[in-house]
Amino acid sequence: MQNNPIATHRFSKIVSTIATHGILLAATIIIGMPFVWMLITAIKSPQEVSIFPPIWWPKVVRWDNFVTAWNTAPFGRFYINSIITAGAGVLLGLITSAFAAYAFARIRFKYRDFFFLLMLAAMMIPGQIALIPNYVILAKLKWINTYQGIVVPHIANVFGAFLLRQYFMTIPDSLYDAAEIDGLGHMKIMLHVALPLSKPVLGTLLLYLFIQKWNAYLWPLIVTSKQNMRTLPVGLAMIRSAEYAIGPEHLMAASIFVLVPVLIIYFLAQKQLIEGIATGAVKG
Amino acid sequence: MALFSRKRTVHSMTIREKRDFHAFVGFTAPTFILLGIFILWPIFYSFYLSLFKWNMISPKKTFLGFQNYQDMFGDPVFWLVVKNTLLMAFFTVIVKMAISLYLATQLNKKVKGSSVYRAIIFSPTFTANVAIAMVWAWIFEPTFGLLRVVLKPLGFPMIDWIHSTSHSLPAVIIVLIWSGIGYDMVLFLAALKNISLEIYDAALVDGANTYQIFWRITFPLVSPTTFFLLITGFINVLKAFDIVRIMTEGGPLNSSNVVVHFLYQNAFQWFRTGYASALALILFVFIMFITLIQNRLSKRWVHY
């Protein structure tokens, strides 16, 4: 049989498309499965959890597992703590990094580049070296088990300052010059020119910072010992210890409490967040 | 002329320069003060503390000189922890980068629905490590765990991943790979999109096959991203804590213990502040060393 080159080409193209879908689908299932499994486990009865091979859907959906999980520990309080500390951390982080970014982008100063490099160098230092010294500092300030203890050591955000500086520098000089001719000082130029024009990047930065602070575990773990000061991830980790003796279905339900706010953000702003990573190479 | 230049060297600032100087100081002060107290000062303070025996609570610190460092280098647990950390970093980074580069080349073919694939594969990047570790601990559960569904038909015996000295570290590595693929993939994808299609067309005209195209064109052209991900990924795994803490607590018998977790145990569970500070300093020096190498080599090794 004579081969039709165009038909062969189309056939091989279809095969390769199917193969691509197959590979991507397999990867998607492997990455997505733990989340699905978390949800399925969270709505099972204790008997249904302890079966092998496992069942894929419970006979009766046990939504009340979420209520039970919520009541094993003060999750309402954990939520409030997480919202306050993440919210304050994000707000203060944005403010301090916007000021620094504006200074490095627009204010003329002889040693500006030196200080900029100095700031970037601080980004290379691993935060782990600071755990013990920061704990000692906070203990001296009597800030253990306080919101400021959780928030303040992590306000300074070099990456945010760097990102905003890059953005401020893309704003045309003519806009800055016009504001200067109108007699505005640096503060007003930042508030009325630079920041309003940087809303997209500010939005992306806000979401990154929020997610990062919402998920934080090590520092809030160290700096809180009282149950009512725990943030959500610390509280979640705590109920896994033997004294709570709760089953996998309740643990998974409680894990979902931690994930929900971030999942909502991710669902709504998924494209913005991924493109931000791809273009800005944000630290993951 | 001479008069003018002399005047300039006496630091007589114009009003404008003065105003700019004050604004600069005011605008950058919050960042620098915070960095100074919570990042820079801790380096010196850690070194100071590493010379003492101290339980963090008592007012009395006992000066030991470099005894903590000697103890550390003579401690087999320390070397086990170092070995675990390096193994974990090496395997996690290599495997996740290979998988994510491959997935990125597939995503780059722009099949229908690729944004959905991308979104789901990327999702662990933003997921709380504590929740990730919770669900994976349940997946690794020996009797009812989901992983057994896959492994049993393949003839594997029942494995108690988390409580086995031989399987606890691999279990942690699996989770780190799983959660890190999406980030690397998105960065590789961005790099792939920057490669001009003309290069591929030219290669196809010359009769290059898929294998040659990947190794001769794609791989060299994404090398800046590869290098960046290799170094930052390696450093990030060196700093890993959350997954280890929740899944294995470094056990059993330190078989999955890693540097930051060991540091946490020493500092905040056993109150060996001096020893833990010595650990922190070693980690700091090691990471700074890698960062410096990165800065040196990134110019030489990478094809742009």
CSV table of C-alpha atoms in Angstrom, one decimal, chain A residues 17 20-21 23-25 27-28 30-35 37-38 41 49-52 54 56 96-97 99-100 102-104 107-110 112 115 118-119 122 124-138 140 152-153 155-156 158 180 184-187 190 208 211 215 217-218 221-222 233 236-237 240 248 251-252 255 258-259 262 266 270-271 273-275 277-278 281-284, chain B residues 11 16 19-21 23-24 27-28 30-32 34-35 37-43 45-46 49 54 56 102-103 106-107 109 111-132 134-139 143-146 148-149 152 178 181 183 186-187 190 228 236 239 241-242 245-247 260 263-264 267-268 273 276-277 280-281 283-284 287-288 291 295:
chain,number,residue,atom,x,y,z
A,17,THR,CA,-1.3,14.5,21.1
A,20,THR,CA,0.9,14.2,25.7
A,21,HIS,CA,-2.5,14.1,27.2
A,23,ILE,CA,1.4,11.9,30.4
A,24,LEU,CA,-0.1,15.2,31.6
A,25,LEU,CA,-3.2,13.4,32.9
A,27,ALA,CA,0.9,13.7,36.4
A,28,THR,CA,-2.2,15.6,37.3
A,30,ILE,CA,-0.6,11.8,41.0
A,31,ILE,CA,-0.4,15.4,42.1
A,32,GLY,CA,-4.1,15.8,42.7
A,33,MET,CA,-4.8,12.5,44.3
A,34,PRO,CA,-3.7,13.3,47.8
A,35,PHE,CA,-6.1,16.3,47.9
A,37,TRP,CA,-8.0,11.4,49.2
A,38,MET,CA,-8.0,14.0,52.0
A,41,THR,CA,-11.3,10.4,54.0
A,49,VAL,CA,-11.6,4.5,57.0
A,50,SER,CA,-10.2,1.1,58.4
A,51,ILE,CA,-10.9,-1.1,55.3
A,52,PHE,CA,-8.4,-2.5,52.9
A,54,PRO,CA,-10.2,1.2,50.7
A,56,TRP,CA,-13.7,5.3,47.1
A,96,THR,CA,8.0,48.7,54.6
A,97,SER,CA,8.9,47.1,51.2
A,99,PHE,CA,9.0,52.6,51.1
A,100,ALA,CA,12.3,50.8,50.6
A,102,TYR,CA,10.6,53.8,46.3
A,103,ALA,CA,13.8,55.0,47.8
A,104,PHE,CA,15.9,52.6,45.7
A,107,ILE,CA,15.5,59.0,45.5
A,108,ARG,CA,19.0,60.2,44.5
A,109,PHE,CA,21.7,59.3,47.0
A,110,LYS,CA,25.4,58.7,46.6
A,112,ARG,CA,22.2,54.1,47.0
A,115,PHE,CA,22.7,49.9,50.3
A,118,LEU,CA,23.5,45.3,51.2
A,119,MET,CA,19.8,44.6,51.3
A,122,ALA,CA,20.4,40.0,53.5
A,124,MET,CA,20.8,35.2,51.0
A,125,ILE,CA,21.0,34.7,54.7
A,126,PRO,CA,19.0,31.6,55.7
A,127,GLY,CA,16.4,32.6,58.4
A,128,GLN,CA,17.2,29.4,60.3
A,129,ILE,CA,20.3,31.0,61.8
A,130,ALA,CA,18.0,33.5,63.4
A,131,LEU,CA,15.7,31.1,65.2
A,132,ILE,CA,17.5,31.0,68.6
A,133,PRO,CA,18.7,34.7,68.7
A,134,ASN,CA,15.2,35.9,67.7
A,135,TYR,CA,13.6,33.7,70.4
A,136,VAL,CA,16.0,35.2,73.0
A,137,ILE,CA,15.3,38.7,71.8
A,138,LEU,CA,11.5,38.2,72.0
A,140,LYS,CA,13.6,39.7,76.6
A,152,VAL,CA,7.5,41.4,63.8
A,153,PRO,CA,10.6,39.3,63.1
A,155,ILE,CA,8.0,41.9,58.5
A,156,ALA,CA,11.1,43.0,56.5
A,158,VAL,CA,13.6,42.1,50.7
A,180,GLU,CA,7.8,67.0,41.1
A,184,LEU,CA,5.1,67.1,45.5
A,185,GLY,CA,7.5,65.6,48.0
A,186,HIS,CA,8.7,62.0,47.8
A,187,MET,CA,6.0,60.8,50.2
A,190,MET,CA,4.9,57.5,46.2
A,208,TYR,CA,2.1,35.7,47.9
A,211,ILE,CA,-0.2,32.5,51.5
A,215,ASN,CA,1.2,28.5,55.8
A,217,TYR,CA,4.8,26.6,60.7
A,218,LEU,CA,8.3,26.7,62.2
A,221,LEU,CA,5.6,26.8,66.6
A,222,ILE,CA,8.6,28.2,68.4
A,233,PRO,CA,-0.9,25.1,61.1
A,236,LEU,CA,-3.4,21.3,63.3
A,237,ALA,CA,-0.1,19.7,64.0
A,240,ARG,CA,-2.1,14.9,65.8
A,248,PRO,CA,-7.7,9.9,60.2
A,251,LEU,CA,-7.4,14.8,61.0
A,252,MET,CA,-8.2,15.1,57.3
A,255,SER,CA,-6.4,19.7,57.4
A,258,VAL,CA,-6.1,25.1,56.9
A,259,LEU,CA,-6.3,24.6,53.1
A,262,VAL,CA,-5.6,29.3,50.3
A,266,TYR,CA,-5.6,30.0,44.3
A,270,GLN,CA,-4.5,31.1,39.8
A,271,LYS,CA,-3.4,32.6,36.6
A,273,LEU,CA,-0.1,33.7,40.8
A,274,ILE,CA,1.5,31.2,38.4
A,275,GLU,CA,2.5,33.9,35.9
A,277,ILE,CA,6.2,32.9,39.6
A,278,ALA,CA,7.1,32.4,36.0
A,281,ALA,CA,10.9,33.8,39.9
A,282,VAL,CA,9.5,34.2,43.3
A,283,LYS,CA,10.9,32.0,46.0
A,284,GLY,CA,8.6,29.0,46.2
B,11,HIS,CA,30.0,68.2,51.8
B,16,ARG,CA,17.5,69.3,47.4
B,19,ARG,CA,15.8,66.6,51.3
B,20,ASP,CA,16.6,63.5,49.3
B,21,PHE,CA,19.0,62.3,51.9
B,23,ALA,CA,13.8,60.9,52.6
B,24,PHE,CA,16.2,58.1,51.7
B,27,PHE,CA,12.1,55.3,53.7
B,28,THR,CA,14.7,52.6,54.0
B,30,PRO,CA,12.3,50.4,58.7
B,31,THR,CA,13.6,47.7,56.4
B,32,PHE,CA,17.2,48.0,57.5
B,34,LEU,CA,14.3,45.1,61.0
B,35,LEU,CA,16.9,43.2,58.9
B,37,ILE,CA,17.9,43.1,64.4
B,38,PHE,CA,16.3,39.9,63.1
B,39,ILE,CA,18.7,38.7,60.4
B,40,LEU,CA,22.2,40.3,60.7
B,41,TRP,CA,22.6,40.6,64.5
B,42,PRO,CA,21.6,36.9,64.9
B,43,ILE,CA,24.6,35.8,62.9
B,45,TYR,CA,24.8,36.4,68.4
B,46,SER,CA,24.6,32.7,67.2
B,49,LEU,CA,26.1,31.6,71.9
B,54,TRP,CA,23.3,27.5,78.2
B,56,MET,CA,18.1,29.4,77.3
B,102,TYR,CA,9.9,16.6,31.1
B,103,LEU,CA,6.4,17.7,32.0
B,106,GLN,CA,4.8,18.3,27.3
B,107,LEU,CA,2.9,21.3,28.5
B,109,LYS,CA,3.1,21.5,23.1
B,111,VAL,CA,-2.6,20.8,24.0
B,112,LYS,CA,-6.1,21.6,25.0
B,113,GLY,CA,-6.7,22.0,28.7
B,114,SER,CA,-3.0,22.5,29.4
B,115,SER,CA,-3.8,25.4,31.8
B,116,VAL,CA,-5.9,23.0,33.9
B,117,TYR,CA,-3.1,20.5,34.0
B,118,ARG,CA,-0.7,23.3,34.9
B,119,ALA,CA,-2.9,24.7,37.7
B,120,ILE,CA,-3.3,21.3,39.4
B,121,ILE,CA,0.3,20.2,39.1
B,122,PHE,CA,1.4,23.6,40.5
B,123,SER,CA,-1.1,23.6,43.4
B,124,PRO,CA,1.1,21.9,46.1
B,125,THR,CA,3.4,25.0,45.8
B,126,PHE,CA,0.9,27.1,47.7
B,127,THR,CA,-0.4,24.3,50.0
B,128,ALA,CA,0.5,24.4,53.7
B,129,ASN,CA,3.3,21.9,54.4
B,130,VAL,CA,1.6,20.8,57.6
B,131,ALA,CA,-1.5,19.7,55.7
B,132,ILE,CA,0.6,18.0,53.0
B,134,MET,CA,-0.8,15.1,57.3
B,135,VAL,CA,-2.3,13.6,54.2
B,136,TRP,CA,0.9,11.9,53.2
B,137,ALA,CA,1.4,10.3,56.6
B,138,TRP,CA,-2.1,8.9,56.1
B,139,ILE,CA,-1.2,7.7,52.5
B,143,THR,CA,-2.4,-1.2,56.6
B,144,PHE,CA,-5.0,1.2,55.2
B,145,GLY,CA,-2.8,3.6,53.3
B,146,LEU,CA,-3.6,4.6,49.7
B,148,ARG,CA,-0.6,0.1,49.5
B,149,VAL,CA,-3.4,0.0,46.9
B,152,LYS,CA,0.2,-4.5,46.8
B,178,TRP,CA,5.7,15.6,44.9
B,181,ILE,CA,7.4,19.5,40.9
B,183,TYR,CA,7.2,25.2,40.9
B,186,VAL,CA,6.4,26.5,35.8
B,187,LEU,CA,9.9,28.0,35.6
B,190,ALA,CA,8.7,30.0,31.1
B,228,PHE,CA,19.0,28.4,39.1
B,236,ASN,CA,15.6,25.0,50.1
B,239,LYS,CA,16.4,24.2,55.1
B,241,PHE,CA,11.7,21.3,58.5
B,242,ASP,CA,7.8,21.1,58.3
B,245,ARG,CA,8.6,17.4,61.8
B,246,ILE,CA,5.0,16.3,61.0
B,247,MET,CA,5.7,13.0,59.2
B,260,VAL,CA,17.1,22.2,60.7
B,263,LEU,CA,18.6,22.2,65.4
B,264,TYR,CA,15.0,22.6,66.5
B,267,ALA,CA,17.3,24.3,70.9
B,268,PHE,CA,13.7,24.0,71.8
B,273,THR,CA,21.3,26.3,73.1
B,276,ALA,CA,22.2,24.3,68.5
B,277,SER,CA,23.8,27.6,67.8
B,280,ALA,CA,23.0,27.0,62.9
B,281,LEU,CA,26.3,28.6,62.2
B,283,LEU,CA,24.4,25.5,58.2
B,284,PHE,CA,24.8,29.3,57.6
B,287,ILE,CA,24.6,27.8,52.5
B,288,MET,CA,26.6,31.0,52.1
B,291,THR,CA,25.5,30.8,47.2
B,295,ASN,CA,27.5,33.6,41.9
